[in-house]
Coordinates of C-alpha atoms in Angstrom, one line a residue:
M1 CA -0.2 -0.2 -0.1
R2 CA 1.7 3.7 -1.5
T3 CA -1.5 5.6 0.0
L4 CA -3.4 6.7 2.5
S5 CA -7.0 4.8 2.2
S6 CA -10.2 5.7 3.1
S7 CA -9.5 3.6 6.1
L8 CA -6.5 5.0 7.2
L9 CA -7.9 8.6 7.1
R10 CA -10.5 7.4 9.6
G11 CA -8.2 6.7 12.0
L12 CA -8.0 10.8 12.2
A13 CA -10.3 10.1 14.5
V14 CA -9.4 7.4 17.0
V15 CA -5.6 10.3 17.3
A16 CA -7.6 12.9 18.0
M17 CA -9.2 10.0 20.4
F18 CA -5.6 8.9 21.5
A19 CA -4.1 12.3 22.7
W20 CA -5.1 11.8 26.3
G21 CA -1.9 12.8 28.6
T22 CA 0.6 13.2 25.7
T23 CA 1.3 16.9 26.5
A24 CA 2.5 15.2 29.6
F25 CA 5.3 13.7 28.5
A26 CA 6.2 16.2 25.6
Q27 CA 9.8 17.6 25.3
A28 CA 10.4 21.4 24.0
F29 CA 12.5 22.5 21.0
D30 CA 14.1 25.0 20.5
F31 CA 13.8 26.7 16.7
T32 CA 13.7 30.3 17.0
P33 CA 17.1 31.2 15.3
E34 CA 18.8 32.9 18.3
Q35 CA 19.8 28.9 19.9
K36 CA 20.0 30.5 23.2
G37 CA 20.5 26.6 24.7
R38 CA 23.2 25.8 22.3
L39 CA 26.2 24.4 24.0
R40 CA 30.3 25.9 23.8
T41 CA 32.6 24.6 24.4
E42 CA 36.5 25.3 24.8
R43 CA 39.5 25.1 22.3
N44 CA 41.1 21.6 22.4
A45 CA 44.7 22.0 22.2
A46 CA 45.7 18.9 21.1
A47 CA 42.7 18.9 17.8
I48 CA 44.8 21.9 16.4
A49 CA 47.6 20.8 16.9
A50 CA 46.3 18.0 14.4
I51 CA 45.6 20.1 11.7
P52 CA 48.3 19.5 8.7
K53 CA 50.3 22.7 8.9
D54 CA 49.5 23.2 5.3
F55 CA 46.4 22.2 5.4
R56 CA 44.1 25.6 4.4
F57 CA 40.3 25.9 5.2
V58 CA 37.9 27.3 3.3
K59 CA 38.1 30.7 4.9
E60 CA 41.0 31.8 7.5
G61 CA 40.0 31.0 10.5
T62 CA 36.5 29.9 9.7
F63 CA 35.2 26.2 9.6
T64 CA 32.7 26.2 6.5
V65 CA 30.5 23.2 6.3
A66 CA 28.3 22.0 4.5
I67 CA 24.6 20.8 5.6
A68 CA 21.0 19.6 4.2
P69 CA 18.7 20.8 5.9
F70 CA 16.0 18.0 5.5
A71 CA 13.9 17.3 9.1
P72 CA 14.0 17.9 12.9
P73 CA 16.0 17.0 14.9
I74 CA 19.1 16.2 12.8
S75 CA 18.4 19.8 10.9
T76 CA 16.0 22.0 9.9
Y77 CA 15.0 25.1 8.8
A78 CA 14.4 28.0 12.5
S79 CA 11.0 29.7 12.9
D80 CA 12.8 32.4 10.7
A81 CA 12.6 30.0 7.5
K82 CA 16.8 30.3 7.1
T83 CA 18.2 29.6 9.6
V84 CA 19.7 25.7 10.1
V85 CA 18.9 24.3 13.6
G86 CA 18.9 20.6 14.7
F87 CA 21.9 18.7 16.3
D88 CA 24.0 18.5 13.0
P89 CA 24.2 22.2 13.7
D90 CA 24.5 22.2 17.2
Y91 CA 27.5 19.9 16.6
A92 CA 29.1 21.6 13.6
Q93 CA 29.4 24.4 16.4
L94 CA 31.1 22.6 19.2
I95 CA 34.0 20.9 16.7
A96 CA 34.6 24.8 16.2
D97 CA 35.2 25.7 18.9
A98 CA 37.1 22.7 19.7
L99 CA 39.6 24.1 16.6
G100 CA 39.3 27.8 17.8
L101 CA 37.2 28.1 14.3
K102 CA 34.4 30.7 14.0
L103 CA 31.2 28.6 12.4
E104 CA 30.0 28.9 9.2
L105 CA 27.0 26.6 7.5
Q106 CA 26.3 26.5 4.1
P107 CA 22.8 25.0 3.5
I108 CA 22.9 22.3 0.3
A109 CA 20.8 19.9 -1.5
W110 CA 22.1 16.4 0.2
A111 CA 22.9 14.8 -3.0
D112 CA 24.8 18.2 -4.3
W113 CA 27.5 17.5 -0.8
P114 CA 30.1 14.8 -2.8
L115 CA 31.0 17.4 -6.0
G116 CA 31.6 20.3 -3.6
L117 CA 33.1 18.9 -1.2
S118 CA 35.7 17.5 -3.5
S119 CA 35.8 20.1 -5.4
G120 CA 37.0 22.6 -2.6
K121 CA 33.0 24.9 -1.5
Y122 CA 33.6 23.4 2.3
D123 CA 35.9 21.7 4.6
A124 CA 33.6 19.4 5.4
V125 CA 30.0 18.1 6.3
I126 CA 27.9 17.4 9.1
S127 CA 24.7 16.5 7.4
N128 CA 23.7 12.3 8.4
V129 CA 25.8 11.0 5.8
G130 CA 27.0 7.3 6.3
V131 CA 29.9 5.4 6.5
T132 CA 30.4 3.7 3.4
E133 CA 33.0 1.1 2.0
Q134 CA 33.0 2.8 -1.4
R135 CA 32.2 6.5 0.0
K136 CA 35.6 5.3 1.3
E137 CA 37.2 5.4 -1.5
K138 CA 36.4 9.4 -2.1
F139 CA 36.2 10.8 1.5
D140 CA 37.5 10.2 4.9
F141 CA 34.8 10.0 8.0
S142 CA 35.5 10.7 11.8
T143 CA 32.5 9.1 13.2
Y144 CA 30.1 11.1 15.8
R145 CA 26.8 9.0 15.6
L146 CA 25.4 5.6 15.3
G147 CA 23.3 5.1 12.0
L148 CA 19.7 3.6 13.7
H149 CA 16.7 2.7 12.7
G150 CA 13.7 2.4 14.9
F151 CA 11.0 0.6 15.8
Y152 CA 8.1 2.7 17.3
V153 CA 4.8 1.3 18.5
R154 CA 1.8 3.6 19.8
A155 CA 1.9 4.3 23.2
D156 CA -0.2 2.0 24.8
S157 CA 0.6 -0.9 22.7
K158 CA 1.4 -3.5 24.8
I159 CA 4.4 -5.1 22.7
A160 CA 7.3 -4.1 25.0
S161 CA 10.6 -4.6 22.7
I162 CA 11.9 -5.3 19.1
K163 CA 15.4 -6.7 19.2
E164 CA 15.4 -9.4 17.1
P165 CA 13.8 -11.3 14.1
K166 CA 11.7 -13.4 16.3
D167 CA 10.2 -10.1 18.0
V168 CA 8.3 -8.8 14.8
A169 CA 6.9 -12.5 13.8
G170 CA 3.6 -11.9 13.0
L171 CA 3.2 -8.6 12.8
K172 CA 1.7 -6.1 10.5
V173 CA 5.2 -3.0 10.7
I174 CA 5.5 -0.1 8.4
T175 CA 8.7 0.3 6.4
A176 CA 10.4 2.1 3.1
S177 CA 10.6 0.5 0.3
G178 CA 13.9 -0.1 -1.5
T179 CA 15.6 1.1 2.1
N180 CA 18.2 -0.8 4.6
Q181 CA 15.1 -1.2 7.0
E182 CA 13.4 -3.0 4.5
R183 CA 16.4 -5.6 3.8
I184 CA 16.7 -6.4 7.0
L185 CA 13.2 -6.6 7.4
L186 CA 13.5 -9.3 4.4
E187 CA 16.2 -11.0 5.6
W188 CA 14.6 -11.6 9.4
N189 CA 11.4 -12.7 7.6
R190 CA 13.2 -15.4 5.9
K191 CA 14.8 -16.1 9.0
N192 CA 12.0 -16.4 10.8
V193 CA 10.0 -18.9 8.4
A194 CA 13.0 -20.7 8.2
A195 CA 12.1 -21.2 12.3
G196 CA 8.0 -21.8 11.3
L197 CA 7.2 -18.5 12.9
K198 CA 5.3 -16.2 10.7
P199 CA 6.9 -13.7 8.9
A200 CA 6.0 -10.2 10.0
E201 CA 3.4 -8.1 7.4
L202 CA 5.2 -5.0 5.4
V203 CA 3.3 -1.8 4.9
Y204 CA 4.6 0.7 2.3
F205 CA 3.3 4.4 3.3
D206 CA 5.9 7.4 1.3
D207 CA 5.9 9.8 4.3
D208 CA 6.8 10.2 8.1
A209 CA 2.9 11.4 8.0
A210 CA 1.6 8.9 6.9
R211 CA 4.2 5.9 8.8
L212 CA 3.2 7.9 12.1
L213 CA -0.5 7.8 11.4
G214 CA -0.3 4.1 10.5
V215 CA 1.2 3.5 14.2
V216 CA -1.2 5.9 15.9
S217 CA -4.5 5.1 14.5
G218 CA -3.6 1.0 14.8
R219 CA -2.9 0.5 11.0
A220 CA 0.3 -1.3 12.1
D221 CA 1.8 -2.8 15.1
A222 CA 5.3 -0.6 14.8
N223 CA 7.2 1.9 12.4
F224 CA 10.8 0.7 11.3
N225 CA 12.7 3.5 10.1
P226 CA 15.6 5.7 10.4
N227 CA 15.2 6.2 14.7
A228 CA 16.2 10.1 14.6
P229 CA 13.2 11.4 12.7
Q230 CA 10.5 9.4 14.9
A231 CA 13.1 10.0 18.0
Y232 CA 11.6 13.8 17.1
H233 CA 7.9 12.7 17.1
A234 CA 8.3 10.6 20.3
A235 CA 9.6 13.0 22.2
K236 CA 7.3 16.4 20.9
D237 CA 4.0 14.7 21.6
G238 CA 4.0 11.4 23.3
K239 CA 1.9 9.0 20.7
I240 CA 4.4 6.6 20.3
K241 CA 7.5 5.0 22.1
L242 CA 10.8 3.7 20.9
V243 CA 10.7 -0.5 21.7
G244 CA 14.2 -1.8 19.9
T245 CA 17.0 -0.4 17.8
V246 CA 18.9 -1.6 15.2
N247 CA 22.0 -0.3 13.1
A248 CA 20.9 0.7 9.7
G249 CA 23.9 -1.7 8.6
W250 CA 22.7 -5.3 10.3
P251 CA 24.6 -7.7 11.0
L252 CA 27.0 -5.1 10.0
K253 CA 27.2 -1.5 11.6
S254 CA 26.5 2.1 10.1
D255 CA 27.9 5.2 11.6
V256 CA 27.5 8.6 10.9
A257 CA 29.9 10.4 10.2
I258 CA 32.2 14.1 9.7
T259 CA 33.2 13.8 6.0
T260 CA 36.1 15.7 4.7
R261 CA 38.6 15.1 1.1
K262 CA 40.4 11.9 1.2
G263 CA 43.8 12.3 2.2
S264 CA 43.0 16.3 3.6
G265 CA 44.7 15.5 6.6
L266 CA 41.8 17.3 8.8
A267 CA 40.2 14.0 10.0
D268 CA 42.6 12.8 12.6
A269 CA 42.3 16.3 14.2
L270 CA 38.4 16.3 14.2
T271 CA 38.2 12.5 16.0
L272 CA 40.0 14.3 18.7
A273 CA 37.9 17.2 18.9
A274 CA 34.9 14.6 18.8
N275 CA 36.1 12.4 22.2
G276 CA 37.0 15.6 23.4
L277 CA 33.4 16.2 23.6
I278 CA 32.3 12.8 24.2
Q279 CA 34.7 12.6 27.6
G280 CA 34.1 16.0 28.9
G281 CA 29.9 15.0 29.0
L282 CA 28.8 18.1 26.0
Y283 CA 27.8 15.6 23.7
G284 CA 25.6 13.2 25.8
K285 CA 24.2 17.0 26.4
A286 CA 24.2 17.7 22.7
L287 CA 22.3 14.3 21.9
A288 CA 19.3 15.1 24.8
R289 CA 18.7 17.8 23.3
W290 CA 17.3 16.9 20.0
A291 CA 16.1 13.4 22.5
L292 CA 19.1 11.4 20.5
A293 CA 20.4 10.2 23.5
E294 CA 20.4 6.3 21.9
E295 CA 22.1 7.3 18.9
A296 CA 25.2 8.3 21.1
L297 CA 28.7 6.4 20.1
P298 CA 31.2 5.3 22.7
R299 CA 34.2 7.0 21.1
S300 CA 34.7 8.5 17.5
E301 CA 37.0 6.6 15.0
T302 CA 38.8 7.8 11.7
N303 CA 37.4 5.9 9.0
P304 CA 36.2 2.7 10.5
P305 CA 34.4 -0.4 8.7
G306 CA 32.0 1.1 6.6
L307 CA 29.0 -0.6 4.9
P308 CA 29.5 -2.8 2.0
K309 CA 27.9 -3.0 -1.2
F310 CA 25.0 -5.1 -0.8

């Protein structure tokens, strides 16, 4: 199913009825351009010393970062429709501070980052880019977030945990066609059938709003898609809850990373800066500010193993 059916539209009534008590659990998010709650940090001498002497920033004294504002809580536009806010902008600011640089964000279309970075338009990309072996052929990476897909269910669902294939047996699960999350569910179904269990029924909707409505209205038991947008909705209105996460690269891993030009030498300095933020606690606070504590890395790595070609 690819569009909203009449029965799903009738679920709007259920959504209205389900609004009980959700505001008590809601987390307030700051979408003002001033971002008074944005965290800042001191210079990291070790990270600064690791910047190659011959490295030239696009602008002297400035860390120029490309970012694609696509959805909260990762990155979106503030209430002034021009300032970029979210976790990725917050993280970019912390890294710039650690390197003793001013931050300049350049909003771009996500598909444009590889060419722009290769041609030297910006120093780095901080925009939800996952590490893959193919991308590592042209770019360097400094990881800063787990790449997670989340299982979210209605807040009053009796489903308490979805961690492995058997947990989805017989459930109706929303996902997106042609994605890693669909690939994972199809493999889980194969394992369940081989074990004599019922496969999950995969349900397809075109956008996040329809997926959210599908779960809240009872059209499906769970939504399995990227964690961050669902975590935002769960924290914002309390209508859904997290019952499990799976790495986007399952059975391997696929972390999210700052992306830089291959061989530029900047990646090691960025990794040092990231680990300073992790050790000092600001990293965790920045994640929590945008309801992304589940995606915390224990440490940043330079060019770790990435998602292979499937």
